[in-house]
Short mmCIF file of N, CA, C and O in Angstrom, two decimals:
data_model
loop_
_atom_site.label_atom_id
_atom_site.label_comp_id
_atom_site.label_asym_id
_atom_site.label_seq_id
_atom_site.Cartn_x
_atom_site.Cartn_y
_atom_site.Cartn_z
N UNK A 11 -8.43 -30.56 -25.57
CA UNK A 11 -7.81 -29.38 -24.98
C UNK A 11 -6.92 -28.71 -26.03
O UNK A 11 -6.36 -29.29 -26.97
N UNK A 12 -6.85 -27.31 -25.70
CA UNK A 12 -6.19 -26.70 -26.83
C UNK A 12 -5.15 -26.05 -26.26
O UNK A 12 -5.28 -25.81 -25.06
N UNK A 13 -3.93 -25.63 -26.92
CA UNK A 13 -2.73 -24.93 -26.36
C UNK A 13 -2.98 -23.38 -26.43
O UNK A 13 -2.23 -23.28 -27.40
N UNK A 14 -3.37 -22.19 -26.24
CA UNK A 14 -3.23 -21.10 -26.71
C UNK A 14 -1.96 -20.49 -27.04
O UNK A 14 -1.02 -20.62 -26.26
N UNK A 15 -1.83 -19.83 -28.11
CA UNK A 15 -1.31 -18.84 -28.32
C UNK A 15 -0.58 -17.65 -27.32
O UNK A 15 -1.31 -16.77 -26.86
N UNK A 16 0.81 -17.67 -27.03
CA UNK A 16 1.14 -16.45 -26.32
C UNK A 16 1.50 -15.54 -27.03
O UNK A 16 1.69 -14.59 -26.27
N UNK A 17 1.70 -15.25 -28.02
CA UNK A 17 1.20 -14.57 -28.78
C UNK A 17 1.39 -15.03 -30.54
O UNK A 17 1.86 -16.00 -31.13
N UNK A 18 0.81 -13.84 -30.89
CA UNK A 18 0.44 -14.09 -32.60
C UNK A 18 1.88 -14.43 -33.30
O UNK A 18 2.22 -15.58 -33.58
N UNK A 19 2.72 -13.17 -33.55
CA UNK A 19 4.11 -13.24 -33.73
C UNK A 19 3.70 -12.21 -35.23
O UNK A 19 2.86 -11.36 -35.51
N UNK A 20 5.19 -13.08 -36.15
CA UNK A 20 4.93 -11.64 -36.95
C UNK A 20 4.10 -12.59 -38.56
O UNK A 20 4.20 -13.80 -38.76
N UNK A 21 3.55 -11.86 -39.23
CA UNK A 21 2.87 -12.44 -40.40
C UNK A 21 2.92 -11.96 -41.73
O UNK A 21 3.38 -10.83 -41.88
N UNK A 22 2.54 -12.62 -42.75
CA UNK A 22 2.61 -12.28 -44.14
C UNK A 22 2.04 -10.47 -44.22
O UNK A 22 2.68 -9.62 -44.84
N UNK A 23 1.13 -10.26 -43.70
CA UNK A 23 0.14 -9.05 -44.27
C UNK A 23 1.00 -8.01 -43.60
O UNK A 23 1.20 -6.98 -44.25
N UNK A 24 1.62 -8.13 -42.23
CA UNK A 24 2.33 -7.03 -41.99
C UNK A 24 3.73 -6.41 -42.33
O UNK A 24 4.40 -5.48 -41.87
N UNK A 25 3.93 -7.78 -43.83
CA UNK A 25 5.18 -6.76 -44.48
C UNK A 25 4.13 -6.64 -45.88
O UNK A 25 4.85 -7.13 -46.75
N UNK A 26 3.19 -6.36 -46.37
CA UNK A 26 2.72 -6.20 -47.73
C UNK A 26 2.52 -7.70 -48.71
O UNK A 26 2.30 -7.82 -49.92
N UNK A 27 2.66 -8.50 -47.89
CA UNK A 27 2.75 -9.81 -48.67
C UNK A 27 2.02 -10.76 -48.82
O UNK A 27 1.68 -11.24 -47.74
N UNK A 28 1.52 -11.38 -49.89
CA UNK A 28 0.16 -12.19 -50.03
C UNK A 28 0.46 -14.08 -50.07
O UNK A 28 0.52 -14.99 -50.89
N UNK A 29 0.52 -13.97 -49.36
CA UNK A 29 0.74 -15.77 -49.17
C UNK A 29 0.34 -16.12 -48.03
O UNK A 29 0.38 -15.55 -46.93
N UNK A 30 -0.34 -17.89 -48.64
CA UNK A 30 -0.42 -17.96 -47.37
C UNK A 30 0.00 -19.72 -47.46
O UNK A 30 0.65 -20.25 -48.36
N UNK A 31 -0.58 -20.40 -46.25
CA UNK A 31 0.44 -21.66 -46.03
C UNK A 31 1.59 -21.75 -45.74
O UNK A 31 2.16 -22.84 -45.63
N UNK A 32 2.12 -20.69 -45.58
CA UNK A 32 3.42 -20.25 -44.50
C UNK A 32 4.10 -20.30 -43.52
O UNK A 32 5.09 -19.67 -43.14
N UNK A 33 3.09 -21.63 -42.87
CA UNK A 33 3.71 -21.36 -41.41
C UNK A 33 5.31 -21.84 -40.97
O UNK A 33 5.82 -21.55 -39.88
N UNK A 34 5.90 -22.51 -41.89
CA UNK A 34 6.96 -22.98 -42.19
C UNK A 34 7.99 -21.66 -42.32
O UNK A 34 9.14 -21.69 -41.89
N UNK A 35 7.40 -20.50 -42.99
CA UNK A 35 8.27 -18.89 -43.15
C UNK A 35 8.22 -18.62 -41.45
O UNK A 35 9.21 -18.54 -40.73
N UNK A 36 6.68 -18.49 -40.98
CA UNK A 36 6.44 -17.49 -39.73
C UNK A 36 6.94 -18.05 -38.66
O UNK A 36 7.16 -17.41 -37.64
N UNK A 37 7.30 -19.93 -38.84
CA UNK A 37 8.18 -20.26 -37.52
C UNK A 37 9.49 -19.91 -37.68
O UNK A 37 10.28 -19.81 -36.74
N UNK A 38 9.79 -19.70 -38.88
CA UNK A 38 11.39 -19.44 -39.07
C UNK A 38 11.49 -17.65 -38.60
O UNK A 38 12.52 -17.23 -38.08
N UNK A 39 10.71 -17.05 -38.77
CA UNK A 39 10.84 -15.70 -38.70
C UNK A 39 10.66 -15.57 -36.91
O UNK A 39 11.22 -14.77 -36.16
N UNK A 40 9.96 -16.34 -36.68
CA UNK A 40 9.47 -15.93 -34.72
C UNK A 40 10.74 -16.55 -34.38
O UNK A 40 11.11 -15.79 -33.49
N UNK A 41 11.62 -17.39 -34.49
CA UNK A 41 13.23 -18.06 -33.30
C UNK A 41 14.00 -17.26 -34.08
O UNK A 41 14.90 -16.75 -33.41
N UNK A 42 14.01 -17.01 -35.03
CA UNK A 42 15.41 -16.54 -35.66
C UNK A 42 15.40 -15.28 -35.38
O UNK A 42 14.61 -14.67 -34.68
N UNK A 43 16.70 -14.75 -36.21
CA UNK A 43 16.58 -13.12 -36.27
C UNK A 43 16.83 -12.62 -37.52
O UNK A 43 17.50 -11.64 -37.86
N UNK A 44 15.95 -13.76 -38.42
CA UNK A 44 15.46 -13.02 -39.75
C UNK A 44 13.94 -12.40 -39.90
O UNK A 44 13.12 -13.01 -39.21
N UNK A 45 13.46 -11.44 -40.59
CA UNK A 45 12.76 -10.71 -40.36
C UNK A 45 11.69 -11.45 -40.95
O UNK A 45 12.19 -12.53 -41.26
N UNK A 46 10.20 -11.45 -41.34
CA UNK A 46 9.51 -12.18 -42.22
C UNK A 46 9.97 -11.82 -43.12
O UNK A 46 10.74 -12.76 -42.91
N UNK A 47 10.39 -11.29 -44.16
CA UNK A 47 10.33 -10.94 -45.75
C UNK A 47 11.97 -11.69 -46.27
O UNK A 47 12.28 -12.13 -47.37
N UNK A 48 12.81 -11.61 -44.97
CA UNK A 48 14.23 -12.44 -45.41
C UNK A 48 13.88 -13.89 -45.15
O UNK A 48 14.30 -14.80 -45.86
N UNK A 49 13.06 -14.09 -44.05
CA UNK A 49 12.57 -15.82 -44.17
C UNK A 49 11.90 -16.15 -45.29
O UNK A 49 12.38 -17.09 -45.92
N UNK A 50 10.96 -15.65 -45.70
CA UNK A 50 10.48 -15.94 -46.96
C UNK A 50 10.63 -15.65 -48.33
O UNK A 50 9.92 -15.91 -49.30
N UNK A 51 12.18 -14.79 -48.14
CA UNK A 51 12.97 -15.15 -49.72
C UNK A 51 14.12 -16.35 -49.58
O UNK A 51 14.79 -16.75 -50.53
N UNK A 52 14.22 -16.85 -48.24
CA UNK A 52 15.50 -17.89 -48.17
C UNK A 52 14.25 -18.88 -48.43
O UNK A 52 14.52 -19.48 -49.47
N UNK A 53 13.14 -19.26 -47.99
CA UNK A 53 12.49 -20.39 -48.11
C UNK A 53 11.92 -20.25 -49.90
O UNK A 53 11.77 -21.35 -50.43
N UNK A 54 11.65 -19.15 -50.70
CA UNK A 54 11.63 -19.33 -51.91
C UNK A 54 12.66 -19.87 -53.02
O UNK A 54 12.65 -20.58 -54.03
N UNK A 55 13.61 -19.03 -52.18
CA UNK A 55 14.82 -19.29 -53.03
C UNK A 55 15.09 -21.22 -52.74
O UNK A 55 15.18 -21.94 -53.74
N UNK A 56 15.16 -21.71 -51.58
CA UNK A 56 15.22 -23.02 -51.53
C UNK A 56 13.98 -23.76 -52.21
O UNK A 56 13.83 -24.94 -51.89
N UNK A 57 13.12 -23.21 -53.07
CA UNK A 57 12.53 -23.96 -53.52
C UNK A 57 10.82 -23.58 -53.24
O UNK A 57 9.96 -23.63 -54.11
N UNK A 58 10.62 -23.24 -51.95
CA UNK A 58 8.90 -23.23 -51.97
C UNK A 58 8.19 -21.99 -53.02
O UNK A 58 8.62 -21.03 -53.65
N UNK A 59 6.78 -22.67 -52.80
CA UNK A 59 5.76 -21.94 -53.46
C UNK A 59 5.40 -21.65 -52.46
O UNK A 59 5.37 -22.00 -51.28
N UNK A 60 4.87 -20.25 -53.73
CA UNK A 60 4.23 -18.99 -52.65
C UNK A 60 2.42 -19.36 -52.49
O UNK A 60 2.03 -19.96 -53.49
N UNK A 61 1.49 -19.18 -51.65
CA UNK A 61 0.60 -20.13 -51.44
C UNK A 61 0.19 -21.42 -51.52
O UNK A 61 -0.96 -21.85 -51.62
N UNK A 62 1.86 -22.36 -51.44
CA UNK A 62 1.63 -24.03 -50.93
C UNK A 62 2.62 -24.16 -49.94
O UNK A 62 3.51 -23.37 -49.61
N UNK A 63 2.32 -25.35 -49.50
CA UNK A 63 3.41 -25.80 -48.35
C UNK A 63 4.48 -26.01 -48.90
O UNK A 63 4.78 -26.30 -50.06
N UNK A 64 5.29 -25.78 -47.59
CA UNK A 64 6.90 -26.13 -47.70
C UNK A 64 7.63 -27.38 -48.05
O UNK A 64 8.32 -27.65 -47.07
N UNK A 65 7.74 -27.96 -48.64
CA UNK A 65 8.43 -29.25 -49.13
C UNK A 65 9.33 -29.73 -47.74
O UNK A 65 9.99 -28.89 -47.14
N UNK A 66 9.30 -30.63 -47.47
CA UNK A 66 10.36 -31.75 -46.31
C UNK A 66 11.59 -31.14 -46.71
O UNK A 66 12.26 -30.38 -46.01
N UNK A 67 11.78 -31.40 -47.51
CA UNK A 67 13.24 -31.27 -47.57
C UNK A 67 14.06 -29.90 -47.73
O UNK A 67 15.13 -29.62 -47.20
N UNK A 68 13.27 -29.09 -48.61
CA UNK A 68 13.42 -27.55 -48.34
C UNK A 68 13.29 -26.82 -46.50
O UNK A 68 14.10 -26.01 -46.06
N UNK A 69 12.23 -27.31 -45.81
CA UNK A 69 11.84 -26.86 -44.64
C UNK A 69 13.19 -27.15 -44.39
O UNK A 69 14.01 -26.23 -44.34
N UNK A 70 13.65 -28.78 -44.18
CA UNK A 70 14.84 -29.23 -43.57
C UNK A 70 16.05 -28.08 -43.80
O UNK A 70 16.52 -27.38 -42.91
N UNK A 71 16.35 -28.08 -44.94
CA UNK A 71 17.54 -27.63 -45.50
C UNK A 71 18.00 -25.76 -45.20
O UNK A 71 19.13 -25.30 -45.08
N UNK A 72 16.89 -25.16 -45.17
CA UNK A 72 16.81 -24.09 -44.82
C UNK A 72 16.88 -23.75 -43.08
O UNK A 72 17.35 -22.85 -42.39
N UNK A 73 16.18 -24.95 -42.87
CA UNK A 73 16.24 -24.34 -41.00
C UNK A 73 17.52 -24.79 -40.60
O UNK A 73 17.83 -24.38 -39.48
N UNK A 74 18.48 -25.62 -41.23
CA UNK A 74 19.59 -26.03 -40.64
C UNK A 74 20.61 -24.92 -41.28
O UNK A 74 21.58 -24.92 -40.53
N UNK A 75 20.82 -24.01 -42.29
CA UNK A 75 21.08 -23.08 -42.73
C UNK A 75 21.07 -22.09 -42.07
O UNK A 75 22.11 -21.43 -41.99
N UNK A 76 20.06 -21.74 -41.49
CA UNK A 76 19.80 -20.66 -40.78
C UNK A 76 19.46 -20.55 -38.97
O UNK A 76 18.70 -19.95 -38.21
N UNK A 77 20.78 -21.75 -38.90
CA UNK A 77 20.88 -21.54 -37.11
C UNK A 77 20.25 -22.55 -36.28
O UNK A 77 20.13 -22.32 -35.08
N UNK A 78 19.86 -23.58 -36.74
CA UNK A 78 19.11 -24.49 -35.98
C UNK A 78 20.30 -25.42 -35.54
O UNK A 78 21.20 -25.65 -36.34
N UNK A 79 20.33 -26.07 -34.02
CA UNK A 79 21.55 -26.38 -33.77
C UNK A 79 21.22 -28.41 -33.94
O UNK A 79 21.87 -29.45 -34.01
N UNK A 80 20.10 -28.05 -33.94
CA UNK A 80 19.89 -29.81 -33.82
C UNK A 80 18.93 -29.97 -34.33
O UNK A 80 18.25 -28.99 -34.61
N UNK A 81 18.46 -31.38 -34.67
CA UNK A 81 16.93 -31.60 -35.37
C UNK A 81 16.46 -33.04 -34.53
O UNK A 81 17.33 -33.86 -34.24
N UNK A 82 15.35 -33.22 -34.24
CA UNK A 82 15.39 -34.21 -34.11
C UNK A 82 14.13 -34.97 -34.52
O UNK A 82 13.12 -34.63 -33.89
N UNK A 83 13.95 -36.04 -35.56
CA UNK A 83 12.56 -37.08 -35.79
C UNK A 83 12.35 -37.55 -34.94
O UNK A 83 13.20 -37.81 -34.09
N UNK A 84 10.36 -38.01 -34.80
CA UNK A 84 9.68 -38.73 -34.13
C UNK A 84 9.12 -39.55 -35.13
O UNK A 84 8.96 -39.22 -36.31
N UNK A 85 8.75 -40.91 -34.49
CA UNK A 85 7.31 -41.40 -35.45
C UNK A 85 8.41 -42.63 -36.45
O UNK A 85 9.58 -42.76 -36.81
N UNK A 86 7.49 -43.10 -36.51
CA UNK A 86 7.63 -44.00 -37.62
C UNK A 86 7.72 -43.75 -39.30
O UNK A 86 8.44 -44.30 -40.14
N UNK A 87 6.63 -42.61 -39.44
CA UNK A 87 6.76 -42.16 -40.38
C UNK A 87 8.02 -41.50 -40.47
O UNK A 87 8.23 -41.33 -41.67
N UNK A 88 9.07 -40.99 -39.70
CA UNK A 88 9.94 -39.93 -40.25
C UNK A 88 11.15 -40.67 -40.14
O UNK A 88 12.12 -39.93 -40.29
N UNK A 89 11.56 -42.32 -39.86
CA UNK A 89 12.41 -42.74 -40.20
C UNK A 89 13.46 -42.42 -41.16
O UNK A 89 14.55 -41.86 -41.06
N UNK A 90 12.62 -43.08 -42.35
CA UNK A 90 13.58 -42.67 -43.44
C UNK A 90 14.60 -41.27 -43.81
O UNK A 90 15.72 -40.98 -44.22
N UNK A 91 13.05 -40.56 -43.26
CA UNK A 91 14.34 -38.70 -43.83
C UNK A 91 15.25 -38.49 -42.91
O UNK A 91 16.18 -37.71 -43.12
N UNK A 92 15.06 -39.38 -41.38
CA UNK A 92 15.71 -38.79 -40.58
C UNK A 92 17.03 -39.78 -40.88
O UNK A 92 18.16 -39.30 -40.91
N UNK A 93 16.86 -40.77 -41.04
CA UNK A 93 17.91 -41.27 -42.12
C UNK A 93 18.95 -40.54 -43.45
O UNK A 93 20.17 -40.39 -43.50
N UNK A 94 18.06 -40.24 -44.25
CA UNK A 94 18.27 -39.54 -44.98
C UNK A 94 19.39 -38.18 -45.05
O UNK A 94 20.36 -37.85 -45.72
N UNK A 95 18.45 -37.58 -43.76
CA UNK A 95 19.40 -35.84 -43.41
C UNK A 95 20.05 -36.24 -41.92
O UNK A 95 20.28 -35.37 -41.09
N UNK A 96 20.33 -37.68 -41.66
CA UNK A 96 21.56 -37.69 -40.55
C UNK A 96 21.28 -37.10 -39.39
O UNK A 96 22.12 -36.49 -38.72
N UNK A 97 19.90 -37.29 -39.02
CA UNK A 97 19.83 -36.48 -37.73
C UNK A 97 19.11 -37.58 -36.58
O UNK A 97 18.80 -38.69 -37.02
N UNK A 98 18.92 -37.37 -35.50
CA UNK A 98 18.36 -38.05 -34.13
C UNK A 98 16.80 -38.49 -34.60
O UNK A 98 16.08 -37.77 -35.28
N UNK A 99 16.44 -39.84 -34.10
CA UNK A 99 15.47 -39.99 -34.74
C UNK A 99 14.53 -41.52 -33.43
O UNK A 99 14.95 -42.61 -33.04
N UNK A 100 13.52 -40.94 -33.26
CA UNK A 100 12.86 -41.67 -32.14
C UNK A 100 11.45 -42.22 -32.47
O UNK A 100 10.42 -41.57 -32.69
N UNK A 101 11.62 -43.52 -32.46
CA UNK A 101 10.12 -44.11 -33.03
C UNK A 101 8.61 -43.93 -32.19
O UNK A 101 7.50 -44.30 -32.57
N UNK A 102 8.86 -43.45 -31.31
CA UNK A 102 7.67 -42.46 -30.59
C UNK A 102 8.03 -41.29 -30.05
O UNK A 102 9.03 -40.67 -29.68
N UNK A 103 6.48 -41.22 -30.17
CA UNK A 103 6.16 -39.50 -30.76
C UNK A 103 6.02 -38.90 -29.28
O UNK A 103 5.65 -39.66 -28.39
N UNK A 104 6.32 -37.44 -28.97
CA UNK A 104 5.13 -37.09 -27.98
C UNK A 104 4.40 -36.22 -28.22
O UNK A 104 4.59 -35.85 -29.37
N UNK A 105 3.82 -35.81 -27.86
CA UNK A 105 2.75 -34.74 -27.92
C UNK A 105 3.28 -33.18 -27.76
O UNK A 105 4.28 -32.92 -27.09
N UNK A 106 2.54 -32.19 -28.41
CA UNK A 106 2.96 -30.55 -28.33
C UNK A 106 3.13 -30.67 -26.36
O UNK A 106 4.14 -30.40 -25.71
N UNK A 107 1.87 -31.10 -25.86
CA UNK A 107 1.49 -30.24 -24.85
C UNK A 107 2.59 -31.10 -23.55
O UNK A 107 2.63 -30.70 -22.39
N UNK A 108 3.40 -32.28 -24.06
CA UNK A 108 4.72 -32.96 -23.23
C UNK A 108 5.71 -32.16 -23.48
O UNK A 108 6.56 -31.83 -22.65
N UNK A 109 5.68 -31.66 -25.04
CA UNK A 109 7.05 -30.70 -25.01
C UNK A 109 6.94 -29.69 -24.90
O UNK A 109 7.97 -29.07 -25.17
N UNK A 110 5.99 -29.01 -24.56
CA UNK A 110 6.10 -27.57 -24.13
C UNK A 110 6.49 -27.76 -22.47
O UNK A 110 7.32 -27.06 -21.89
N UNK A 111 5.84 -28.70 -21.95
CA UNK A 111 6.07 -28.82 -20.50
C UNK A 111 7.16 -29.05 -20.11
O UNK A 111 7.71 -28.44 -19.19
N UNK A 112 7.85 -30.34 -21.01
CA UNK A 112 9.39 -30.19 -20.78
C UNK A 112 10.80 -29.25 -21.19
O UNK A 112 11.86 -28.99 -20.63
N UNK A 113 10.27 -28.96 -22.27
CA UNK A 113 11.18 -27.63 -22.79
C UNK A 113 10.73 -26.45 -22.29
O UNK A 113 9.65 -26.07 -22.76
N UNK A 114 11.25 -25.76 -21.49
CA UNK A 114 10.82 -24.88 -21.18
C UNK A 114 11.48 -23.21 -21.31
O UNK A 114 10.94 -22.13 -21.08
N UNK A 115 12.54 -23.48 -21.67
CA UNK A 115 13.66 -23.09 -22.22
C UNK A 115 14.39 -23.10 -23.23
O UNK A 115 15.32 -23.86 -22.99
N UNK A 116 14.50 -22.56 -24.50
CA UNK A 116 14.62 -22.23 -25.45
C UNK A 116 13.52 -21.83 -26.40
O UNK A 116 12.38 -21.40 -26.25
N UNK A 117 14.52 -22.22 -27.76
CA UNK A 117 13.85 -21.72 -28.85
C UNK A 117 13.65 -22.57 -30.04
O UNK A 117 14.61 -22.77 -30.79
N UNK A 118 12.42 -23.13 -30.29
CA UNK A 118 12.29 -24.40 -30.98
C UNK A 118 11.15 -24.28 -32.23
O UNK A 118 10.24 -23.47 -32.05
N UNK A 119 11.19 -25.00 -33.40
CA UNK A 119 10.36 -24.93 -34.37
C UNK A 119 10.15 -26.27 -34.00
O UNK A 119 10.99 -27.05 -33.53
N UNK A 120 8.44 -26.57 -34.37
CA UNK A 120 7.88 -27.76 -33.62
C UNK A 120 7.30 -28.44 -35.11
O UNK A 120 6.53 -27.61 -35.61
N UNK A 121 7.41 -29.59 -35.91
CA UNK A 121 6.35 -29.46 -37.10
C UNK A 121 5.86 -31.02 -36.26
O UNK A 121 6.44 -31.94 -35.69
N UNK A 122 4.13 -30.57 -36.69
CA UNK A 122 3.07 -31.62 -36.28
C UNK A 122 2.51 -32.16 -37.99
O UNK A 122 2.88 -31.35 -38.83
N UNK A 123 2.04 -32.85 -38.33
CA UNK A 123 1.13 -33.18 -39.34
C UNK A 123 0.63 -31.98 -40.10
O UNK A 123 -0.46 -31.48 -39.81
N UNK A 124 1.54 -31.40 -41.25
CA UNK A 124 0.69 -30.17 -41.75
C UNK A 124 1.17 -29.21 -41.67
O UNK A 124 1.10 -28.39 -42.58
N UNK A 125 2.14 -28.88 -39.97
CA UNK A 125 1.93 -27.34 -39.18
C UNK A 125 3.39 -27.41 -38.92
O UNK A 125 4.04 -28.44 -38.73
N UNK A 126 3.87 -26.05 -38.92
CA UNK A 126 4.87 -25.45 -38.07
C UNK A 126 4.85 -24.91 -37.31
O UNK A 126 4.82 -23.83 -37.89
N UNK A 127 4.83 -24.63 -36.13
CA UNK A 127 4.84 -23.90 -35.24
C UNK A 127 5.73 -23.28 -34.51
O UNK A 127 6.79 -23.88 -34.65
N UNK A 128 5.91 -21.87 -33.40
CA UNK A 128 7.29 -21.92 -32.90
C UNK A 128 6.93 -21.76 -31.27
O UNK A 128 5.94 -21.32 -30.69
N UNK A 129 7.90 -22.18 -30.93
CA UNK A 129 7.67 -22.51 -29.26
C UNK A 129 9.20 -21.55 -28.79
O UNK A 129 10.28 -21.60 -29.37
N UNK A 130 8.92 -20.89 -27.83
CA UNK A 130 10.03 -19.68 -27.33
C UNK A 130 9.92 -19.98 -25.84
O UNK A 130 8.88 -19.62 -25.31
N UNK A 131 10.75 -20.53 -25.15
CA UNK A 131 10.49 -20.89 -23.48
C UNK A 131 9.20 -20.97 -23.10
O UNK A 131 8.56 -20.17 -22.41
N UNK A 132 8.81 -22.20 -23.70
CA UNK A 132 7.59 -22.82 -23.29
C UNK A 132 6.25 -22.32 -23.69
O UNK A 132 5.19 -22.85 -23.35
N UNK A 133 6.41 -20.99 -24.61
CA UNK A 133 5.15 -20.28 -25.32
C UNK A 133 5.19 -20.40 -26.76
O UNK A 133 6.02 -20.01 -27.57
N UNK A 134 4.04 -21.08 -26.91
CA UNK A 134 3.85 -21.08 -28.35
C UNK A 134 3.32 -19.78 -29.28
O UNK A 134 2.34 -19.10 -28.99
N UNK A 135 4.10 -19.60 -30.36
CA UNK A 135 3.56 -18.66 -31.02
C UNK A 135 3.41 -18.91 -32.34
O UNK A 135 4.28 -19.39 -33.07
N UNK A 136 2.30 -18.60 -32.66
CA UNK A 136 1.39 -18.69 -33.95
C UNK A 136 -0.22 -18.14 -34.26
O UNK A 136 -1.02 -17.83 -33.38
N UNK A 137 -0.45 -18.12 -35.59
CA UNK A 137 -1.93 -17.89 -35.63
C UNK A 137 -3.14 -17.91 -34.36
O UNK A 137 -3.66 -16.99 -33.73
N UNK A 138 -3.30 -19.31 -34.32
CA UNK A 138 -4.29 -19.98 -33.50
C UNK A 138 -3.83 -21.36 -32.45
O UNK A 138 -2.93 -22.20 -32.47
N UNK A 139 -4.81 -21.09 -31.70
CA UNK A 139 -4.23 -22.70 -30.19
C UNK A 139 -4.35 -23.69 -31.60
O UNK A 139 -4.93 -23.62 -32.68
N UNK A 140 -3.34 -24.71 -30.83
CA UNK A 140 -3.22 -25.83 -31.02
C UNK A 140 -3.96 -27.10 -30.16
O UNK A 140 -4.22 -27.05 -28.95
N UNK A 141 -4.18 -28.01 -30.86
CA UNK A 141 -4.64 -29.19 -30.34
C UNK A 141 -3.66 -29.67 -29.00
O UNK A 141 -2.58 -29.65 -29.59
N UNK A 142 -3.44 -29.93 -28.10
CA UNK A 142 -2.42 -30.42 -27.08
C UNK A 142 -1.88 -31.64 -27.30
O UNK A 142 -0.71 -31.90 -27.01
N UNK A 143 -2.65 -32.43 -27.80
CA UNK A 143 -2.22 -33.84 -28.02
C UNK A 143 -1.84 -34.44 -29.53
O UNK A 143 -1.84 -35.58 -30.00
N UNK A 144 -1.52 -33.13 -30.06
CA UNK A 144 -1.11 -33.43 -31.48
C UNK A 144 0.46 -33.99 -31.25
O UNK A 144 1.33 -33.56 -30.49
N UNK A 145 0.50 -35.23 -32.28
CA UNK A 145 2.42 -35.43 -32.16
C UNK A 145 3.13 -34.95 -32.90
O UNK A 145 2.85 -34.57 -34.04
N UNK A 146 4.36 -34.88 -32.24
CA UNK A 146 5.28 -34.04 -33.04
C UNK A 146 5.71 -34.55 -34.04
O UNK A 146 5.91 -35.73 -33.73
N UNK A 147 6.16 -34.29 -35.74
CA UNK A 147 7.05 -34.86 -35.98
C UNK A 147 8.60 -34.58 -35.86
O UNK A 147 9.39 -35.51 -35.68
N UNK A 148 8.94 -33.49 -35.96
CA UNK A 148 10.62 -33.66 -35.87
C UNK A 148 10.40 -31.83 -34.68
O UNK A 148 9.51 -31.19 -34.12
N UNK A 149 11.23 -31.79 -34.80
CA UNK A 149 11.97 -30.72 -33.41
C UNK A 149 13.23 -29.75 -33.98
O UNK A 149 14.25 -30.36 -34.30
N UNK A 150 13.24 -28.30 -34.13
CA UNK A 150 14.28 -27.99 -34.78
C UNK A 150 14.69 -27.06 -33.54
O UNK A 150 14.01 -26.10 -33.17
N UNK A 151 15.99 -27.49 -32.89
CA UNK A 151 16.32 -26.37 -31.77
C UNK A 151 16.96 -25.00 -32.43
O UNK A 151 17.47 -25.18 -33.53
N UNK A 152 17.00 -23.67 -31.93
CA UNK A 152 17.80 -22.69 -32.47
C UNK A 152 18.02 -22.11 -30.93
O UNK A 152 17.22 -22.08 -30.00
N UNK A 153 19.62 -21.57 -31.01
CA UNK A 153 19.78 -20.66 -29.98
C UNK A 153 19.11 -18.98 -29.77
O UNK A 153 19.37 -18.32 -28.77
#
């Protein structure tokens, strides 16, 4: 089962800009109230390349910069960083399609294996549906 899309949100091509692997910019640009082109000079300036992914620790460092009130790890795998950057940290995972159901309210950057995504009272917005049963790894709340 797949999650759809409520909608697209905003993207590289509709400010003139050629990158891609971004989704780490376009979740920061859909919760916040930076525009795409200011999300993706704060995420350069912290370090990313322009057509590769966002580095852990840059993603981290920037979304807590820019308004995220909490973070929280899942998984086994994310022990350590969540160690690391001092934040809430839970050795199981749940799934997109548990936390969309339970959050239903607010404004959240979701990263799964790979992906960022952004979730706005219970609607996901991005490119394309998501898998439902993908797990989360960490949770970035913003007001």
């Amino acid at each position: 089962m797949r999650i759809p899309c409520a909608k697209v949100g905003v993207t590289a091509e509709q400010f003139g800009i050629k990158d891609s692997a971004d989704c780490a910019v376009r979740a920061l640009a859909n919760v916040s109230a930076f525009s795409y082109p200011e999300a993706h000079k704060l995420m350069e300036d912290a370090g990313r390349k322009r057509n590769k992914g966002t580095p852990w620790a840059t993603l981290h460092s920037v979304y807590m910069a820019t308004g995220a009130k909490e973070a929280t790890y899942f998984g086994k795998n994310t022990a350590k960083m969540a160690c690391r950057f001092n934040v809430n940290h839970y050795n199981k995972s749940i799934t997109l399609r548990t936390f969309i159901n339970e959050y239903i309210k607010g404004k959240y950057i979701v990263v799964v294996r790979g992906h960022a995504l952004a979730v706005c009272d219970g609607a996901v917005i991005d490119l394309f549906a998501n898998k439902a049963g993908k797990r989360l790894m960490c949770v970035y709340k913003f007001d």
